[in-house]
Coordinates of C-alpha atoms in Angstrom, one line a residue:
M2 CA 43.4 69.2 3.5
S3 CA 43.7 66.5 5.8
E4 CA 45.4 63.5 6.0
W5 CA 42.3 61.3 6.3
D6 CA 41.4 62.7 2.3
S7 CA 44.7 61.8 0.7
D8 CA 44.7 60.2 -2.7
K9 CA 46.7 57.2 -0.9
Q10 CA 44.5 54.5 -1.0
P11 CA 45.1 51.8 0.9
G12 CA 45.3 48.1 0.3
W13 CA 44.6 45.0 1.9
G14 CA 47.5 44.0 4.2
D15 CA 49.7 47.4 4.2
E16 CA 53.1 47.1 5.8
P17 CA 52.2 48.5 9.0
A18 CA 53.1 52.0 9.7
Q19 CA 56.1 52.6 10.8
P20 CA 57.6 54.6 13.9
E21 CA 57.7 58.4 14.4
E22 CA 60.4 60.2 14.2
K23 CA 61.3 61.7 17.3
G24 CA 58.9 64.3 18.8
Q25 CA 56.5 63.2 16.2
G26 CA 54.4 60.9 19.2
A27 CA 50.9 60.2 19.2
S28 CA 50.0 63.1 21.2
S29 CA 50.1 65.4 17.9
G30 CA 47.2 67.5 17.8
K31 CA 47.4 67.7 13.9
K32 CA 48.9 64.2 13.0
G33 CA 46.0 62.0 14.4
W34 CA 46.2 58.6 16.1
F35 CA 47.7 57.6 13.5
G36 CA 50.3 59.9 12.4
K37 CA 51.1 60.9 8.8
K38 CA 49.8 58.0 6.8
Q39 CA 46.4 55.7 6.5
P40 CA 45.5 53.4 9.3
A41 CA 47.2 49.9 7.7
M42 CA 45.7 46.8 8.3
P43 CA 47.3 44.5 9.2
P44 CA 48.3 40.5 8.3
E45 CA 46.1 38.9 9.8
S46 CA 42.7 41.0 9.0
G47 CA 43.6 41.1 5.3
R48 CA 43.8 36.9 5.8
D49 CA 40.4 36.5 7.8
W50 CA 38.7 39.2 5.0
R51 CA 39.8 36.1 2.1
L52 CA 38.6 33.4 4.2
I53 CA 35.5 35.0 4.6
E54 CA 35.6 36.1 1.1
K55 CA 36.0 32.3 0.1
L56 CA 33.7 31.3 3.0
V57 CA 30.7 33.9 1.0
M58 CA 31.3 32.3 -2.2
S59 CA 31.3 28.8 -1.0
L60 CA 28.1 29.4 0.6
Q61 CA 26.8 31.1 -2.9
A62 CA 28.0 27.5 -4.4
E63 CA 26.1 25.3 -1.7
Q64 CA 23.0 27.6 -2.9
R65 CA 23.0 27.2 -6.2
R66 CA 23.5 23.0 -6.2
S67 CA 21.2 23.0 -3.5
R68 CA 18.3 25.0 -6.4
R69 CA 19.2 22.6 -8.9
W70 CA 18.9 19.5 -6.7
G71 CA 15.7 20.9 -5.8
I72 CA 14.2 20.9 -9.2
F73 CA 15.5 17.6 -10.4
F74 CA 13.5 16.0 -7.2
K75 CA 10.8 18.1 -8.0
F76 CA 10.6 17.0 -11.7
L77 CA 11.3 13.3 -10.3
T78 CA 8.2 13.9 -8.0
F79 CA 6.3 15.2 -11.1
G80 CA 7.3 12.1 -13.0
Y81 CA 6.9 9.5 -10.1
L82 CA 2.6 10.8 -10.4
F83 CA 2.5 10.8 -13.3
V84 CA 3.6 7.2 -14.1
L85 CA 1.8 6.6 -10.7
L86 CA -1.8 8.3 -12.0
F87 CA -1.2 6.6 -15.1
L88 CA -1.1 3.2 -13.8
I89 CA -4.6 3.9 -11.2
R90 CA -6.3 4.4 -14.4
S91 CA -5.0 1.6 -16.8
P92 CA -7.5 -0.9 -16.8
I93 CA -7.1 -4.3 -16.4
G94 CA -5.5 -5.9 -19.1
D95 CA -7.1 -8.9 -21.1
G96 CA -3.4 -10.7 -21.0
M97 CA -3.6 -11.9 -24.8
A98 CA -0.4 -10.9 -27.2
G99 CA 0.0 -11.8 -31.2
A100 CA -3.6 -14.2 -31.9
T101 CA -2.8 -14.6 -35.2
G102 CA -2.8 -17.7 -36.8
A103 CA -4.7 -21.2 -34.8
H104 CA -4.0 -21.2 -31.6
T105 CA -5.1 -23.2 -28.4
A106 CA -6.8 -20.2 -25.5
L107 CA -5.6 -19.8 -22.1
V108 CA -7.2 -19.1 -19.5
E109 CA -6.1 -19.0 -15.8
V110 CA -8.2 -19.8 -13.0
N111 CA -5.9 -18.6 -9.6
G112 CA -5.4 -18.1 -6.6
T113 CA -9.1 -18.1 -4.4
I114 CA -12.8 -17.6 -6.5
A115 CA -13.9 -14.7 -5.1
A116 CA -15.8 -11.1 -6.0
D117 CA -13.0 -9.1 -5.1
E118 CA -10.2 -12.0 -6.7
L119 CA -8.2 -11.9 -9.8
A120 CA -10.1 -15.3 -10.4
S121 CA -14.1 -13.7 -10.0
A122 CA -16.4 -14.7 -12.0
D123 CA -16.2 -11.5 -14.2
N124 CA -12.7 -11.5 -14.7
L125 CA -13.6 -15.6 -16.0
V126 CA -16.5 -15.5 -17.9
G127 CA -14.9 -12.3 -19.9
A128 CA -11.6 -14.2 -20.5
L129 CA -13.8 -17.6 -21.5
R130 CA -15.8 -14.9 -24.0
S131 CA -13.2 -13.5 -25.4
A132 CA -11.6 -17.1 -25.8
F133 CA -14.3 -18.9 -27.6
E134 CA -15.6 -15.9 -29.6
A135 CA -11.5 -15.8 -31.5
E136 CA -12.1 -16.7 -34.4
N137 CA -8.4 -18.3 -34.7
S138 CA -9.0 -20.2 -31.4
R139 CA -9.5 -23.7 -32.1
A140 CA -10.0 -24.9 -28.5
V141 CA -10.3 -23.5 -24.8
V142 CA -8.2 -24.8 -21.7
L143 CA -8.9 -23.8 -18.7
R144 CA -5.7 -24.0 -16.7
I145 CA -6.6 -24.5 -12.6
N146 CA -4.7 -23.8 -9.6
S147 CA -6.8 -22.6 -7.1
P148 CA -8.4 -24.4 -3.9
G149 CA -12.0 -22.9 -4.0
G150 CA -13.9 -19.7 -2.9
S151 CA -17.5 -18.7 -3.5
P152 CA -20.4 -20.7 -4.9
V153 CA -21.5 -17.6 -5.9
Q154 CA -18.6 -17.0 -8.0
S155 CA -18.1 -20.9 -9.1
G156 CA -21.7 -21.1 -9.7
Y157 CA -21.2 -18.3 -12.2
V158 CA -18.9 -19.5 -13.9
Y159 CA -20.4 -23.2 -14.4
D160 CA -23.1 -21.8 -15.8
E161 CA -21.0 -19.4 -18.5
I162 CA -18.8 -22.3 -19.6
K163 CA -22.2 -24.5 -20.3
R164 CA -23.7 -21.7 -21.9
L165 CA -20.7 -20.8 -24.0
R166 CA -19.9 -24.4 -25.4
E167 CA -23.7 -24.8 -26.2
E168 CA -23.3 -21.7 -28.8
Y169 CA -20.0 -23.1 -29.5
P170 CA -20.5 -26.5 -30.3
D171 CA -17.1 -27.2 -32.2
K172 CA -15.0 -25.9 -29.5
K173 CA -13.9 -28.2 -26.5
L174 CA -13.0 -26.6 -23.6
Y175 CA -10.7 -28.7 -21.3
A176 CA -10.3 -28.2 -17.6
V177 CA -6.0 -28.7 -16.3
I178 CA -5.9 -28.4 -13.0
S179 CA -2.0 -28.3 -11.8
D180 CA -1.9 -28.6 -8.4
I181 CA -4.6 -28.0 -6.6
G182 CA -8.4 -28.2 -8.0
A183 CA -10.7 -28.2 -5.2
S184 CA -14.3 -27.0 -3.9
G185 CA -15.4 -24.4 -6.1
A186 CA -12.4 -24.9 -8.6
Y187 CA -13.7 -28.1 -9.0
Y188 CA -16.9 -26.6 -9.8
I189 CA -16.0 -25.1 -12.4
A190 CA -14.0 -27.8 -14.1
A191 CA -17.0 -30.1 -13.7
A192 CA -18.2 -27.6 -16.6
A193 CA -15.6 -28.5 -19.4
D194 CA -15.7 -31.3 -21.7
E195 CA -12.7 -33.1 -20.2
I196 CA -10.5 -32.6 -16.9
Y197 CA -7.1 -33.5 -16.6
A198 CA -4.8 -33.4 -13.9
N199 CA -1.2 -34.4 -12.8
R200 CA -0.5 -37.4 -11.1
A201 CA 0.3 -35.4 -8.1
S202 CA -2.2 -32.8 -8.3
L203 CA -4.8 -32.3 -5.7
V204 CA -8.3 -33.1 -7.1
G205 CA -12.0 -33.3 -4.8
S206 CA -13.2 -32.1 -1.8
I207 CA -16.8 -31.4 -3.2
G208 CA -18.1 -30.0 0.2
V209 CA -18.8 -27.1 1.6
V210 CA -18.2 -24.7 4.8
A211 CA -18.6 -22.3 6.7
G212 CA -16.3 -21.4 10.0
G213 CA -15.9 -18.2 12.2
F214 CA -15.3 -18.1 16.1
G215 CA -16.5 -17.4 19.4
F216 CA -15.5 -15.0 22.0
T217 CA -18.2 -15.0 24.5
G218 CA -15.5 -17.4 26.9
L219 CA -12.8 -14.8 26.6
M220 CA -15.4 -11.5 27.0
E221 CA -16.6 -13.1 30.2
K222 CA -12.8 -13.7 31.4
L223 CA -11.9 -9.8 30.8
G224 CA -15.0 -8.9 31.7
V225 CA -16.3 -7.2 28.7
D226 CA -20.8 -7.8 27.9
R227 CA -22.4 -7.6 25.0
R228 CA -24.6 -4.9 24.0
L229 CA -26.6 -5.6 21.0
Y230 CA -30.0 -3.9 19.6
T231 CA -31.7 -5.3 16.9
A232 CA -35.4 -4.8 15.1
G233 CA -35.6 -9.0 13.8
E234 CA -35.5 -11.9 15.8
N235 CA -32.5 -13.1 13.5
K236 CA -30.9 -10.2 13.5
A237 CA -27.8 -10.8 15.0
F238 CA -27.8 -14.2 13.0
L239 CA -24.6 -16.4 14.3
D240 CA -22.9 -13.2 16.3
P241 CA -19.5 -14.3 17.1
F242 CA -19.8 -12.3 20.3
S243 CA -22.8 -14.2 21.8
P244 CA -23.8 -17.9 23.1
E245 CA -24.6 -20.2 20.0
R246 CA -28.7 -20.4 19.9
E247 CA -29.6 -24.0 18.7
G248 CA -31.9 -23.0 16.5
E249 CA -29.1 -20.3 14.6
V250 CA -27.1 -23.4 13.8
A251 CA -29.3 -26.3 12.7
F252 CA -30.8 -23.3 10.2
W253 CA -27.5 -22.4 9.1
Q254 CA -26.5 -26.2 8.9
S255 CA -30.1 -26.4 6.3
V256 CA -28.7 -23.6 4.1
L257 CA -25.0 -25.5 4.1
E258 CA -26.5 -28.5 2.9
N259 CA -28.6 -26.9 0.5
T260 CA -25.3 -25.2 -1.2
H261 CA -23.6 -29.1 -0.9
K262 CA -27.5 -30.6 -3.2
Q263 CA -26.2 -28.1 -5.2
F264 CA -23.1 -28.6 -5.7
V265 CA -23.3 -32.4 -6.1
E266 CA -25.7 -32.0 -8.9
A267 CA -23.6 -29.2 -11.0
V268 CA -21.0 -32.4 -10.8
K269 CA -22.9 -35.4 -11.7
A270 CA -24.5 -32.9 -14.4
G271 CA -21.3 -32.3 -15.5
R272 CA -19.7 -35.3 -15.4
G273 CA -22.9 -37.5 -16.0
D274 CA -22.0 -41.4 -15.6
R275 CA -17.9 -41.3 -15.8
L276 CA -18.2 -40.6 -11.7
A277 CA -17.9 -44.1 -10.4
E278 CA -20.0 -45.3 -7.0
N279 CA -18.4 -44.2 -3.6
E280 CA -20.4 -43.2 -1.2
E281 CA -17.7 -40.8 -0.3
L282 CA -16.8 -38.9 -3.2
F283 CA -19.7 -36.3 -1.9
S284 CA -17.8 -36.1 1.2
G285 CA -15.4 -33.2 0.9
L286 CA -12.3 -35.9 0.7
V287 CA -9.8 -34.8 -1.4
W288 CA -7.7 -37.1 -4.1
S289 CA -4.8 -36.7 -6.1
G290 CA -4.2 -36.9 -9.5
E291 CA -4.6 -40.6 -9.8
Q292 CA -7.1 -42.0 -6.6
A293 CA -9.1 -39.1 -9.1
L294 CA -8.5 -40.7 -12.6
E295 CA -10.3 -44.2 -11.1
L296 CA -13.1 -42.0 -9.7
G297 CA -14.0 -40.5 -12.4
L298 CA -13.1 -36.7 -11.1
I299 CA -10.6 -36.8 -14.2
D300 CA -10.8 -38.3 -17.6
G301 CA -6.5 -38.4 -17.8
L302 CA -3.0 -37.5 -16.3
G303 CA -2.0 -34.5 -19.1
S304 CA -0.6 -31.2 -18.6
T305 CA -1.4 -27.8 -20.5
S306 CA 0.8 -28.3 -23.4
W307 CA -0.1 -32.1 -23.7
V308 CA -3.5 -31.7 -24.1
A309 CA -2.7 -28.5 -26.5
R310 CA -0.5 -30.7 -28.5
Q311 CA -1.9 -33.8 -28.2
L312 CA -5.8 -33.6 -28.3
V313 CA -6.2 -29.6 -29.7
G314 CA -3.6 -30.3 -32.0
E315 CA -2.7 -26.8 -32.1
E316 CA 0.4 -26.5 -29.9
K317 CA 0.7 -22.8 -30.0
L318 CA -0.9 -21.3 -26.5
V319 CA -2.2 -17.4 -26.3
D320 CA -3.4 -16.5 -22.7
Y321 CA -6.3 -15.0 -22.4
S322 CA -7.1 -14.2 -18.9
R323 CA -7.5 -10.8 -17.1
N324 CA -4.4 -9.6 -15.3
R325 CA -4.0 -7.2 -12.4
S326 CA -3.1 -3.9 -13.6
P327 CA 0.9 -3.2 -12.6
F328 CA 0.0 -0.7 -9.9
Q329 CA -2.6 -2.9 -8.6
E330 CA 0.5 -5.9 -8.5
L331 CA 2.4 -3.0 -6.5
V332 CA 0.0 -2.6 -3.5
D333 CA -0.3 -6.6 -3.3
Q334 CA 3.1 -6.7 -3.3
L335 CA 4.0 -4.1 -0.5
G336 CA 1.6 -6.2 1.9
V337 CA -1.1 -3.5 2.0
A338 CA -4.1 -6.0 1.7
V339 CA -2.7 -8.3 4.7
G340 CA -4.3 -6.6 7.8
E341 CA -7.3 -6.4 6.4
G342 CA -7.4 -9.9 5.3
V343 CA -6.2 -11.1 8.7
A344 CA -9.5 -9.1 10.5
S345 CA -12.0 -10.1 8.3
R346 CA -11.5 -13.4 8.6
M347 CA -11.7 -13.3 12.3
L348 CA -14.8 -11.6 12.7
E349 CA -16.9 -12.9 9.4
S350 CA -17.9 -16.3 9.1
R351 CA -17.7 -17.0 5.0
L352 CA -19.8 -19.6 2.8
E353 CA -17.3 -21.5 1.0
I354 CA -17.7 -24.3 -0.9
R355 CA -15.5 -27.4 -0.2

């Protein structure tokens, strides 16, 4: 049996081989290159292997940690998506909570009145119906803080208020203007039994406005040609990239005047002989609450809580307003629609009551 087959196993970091006795050199054919003993690993090599072993173990531990964190973040992502889907599917809430016992119903009109806004006719009409239909509501307060908006949406709400007042003659509807109740917002308020505001509130602006931009001068400077193809002579009506035509402007003015007439008639029908005789009443001007009281645009100065306490006799307010879903609120806070709003303002001519 050769010395390589010896039973003795070499250990890590064995002592280095001792020098051979005289006469037993490395050239001996029987003893091989390392003499009688098996080749021993120097101490430096043993330390290297231990370092490699530690490195491998640390890599394995790091992989385990990575897997655990990966699982954690996957669960977190699934949870986030689940919550997001829930928020998307959650409908617009009616805002009514704890409507037990006698109370004063509250409906908010906040922001621009438009079909795609919170103060749309669908939301306001639905909230008003719920408020009037509630058995324990003694009266309805329409709290307004809006500069106006679409005459169509305002007209829908105005007509529904008139209908609800006829259907529920025992329930009064009070409009309370906070910061501003102008144009389309005042259109809606005119349908109420009574209107109240703060002395510094902005009230009125009974008029109609439509605006846009003309880019023809800029296009000439840039050397841009307008190429527009239509079927129907008025299909490109008031195109902002084409020169104005007197006939189109005159026709559009007649549309504005007709809409203004509808607005004036609605205010006169709602306010009746409470309106003062003043030539500028329907000129589109806006007044403070004190001035509006003198002109008969409002019936008094007071807040929502004052109306509920002093006029209705039920200080408890229950909000029937329709609110946005949490997901919609998040999107609005992130400002996703800012660019779209700016572009639509620049490129579209919008009819609004102001």
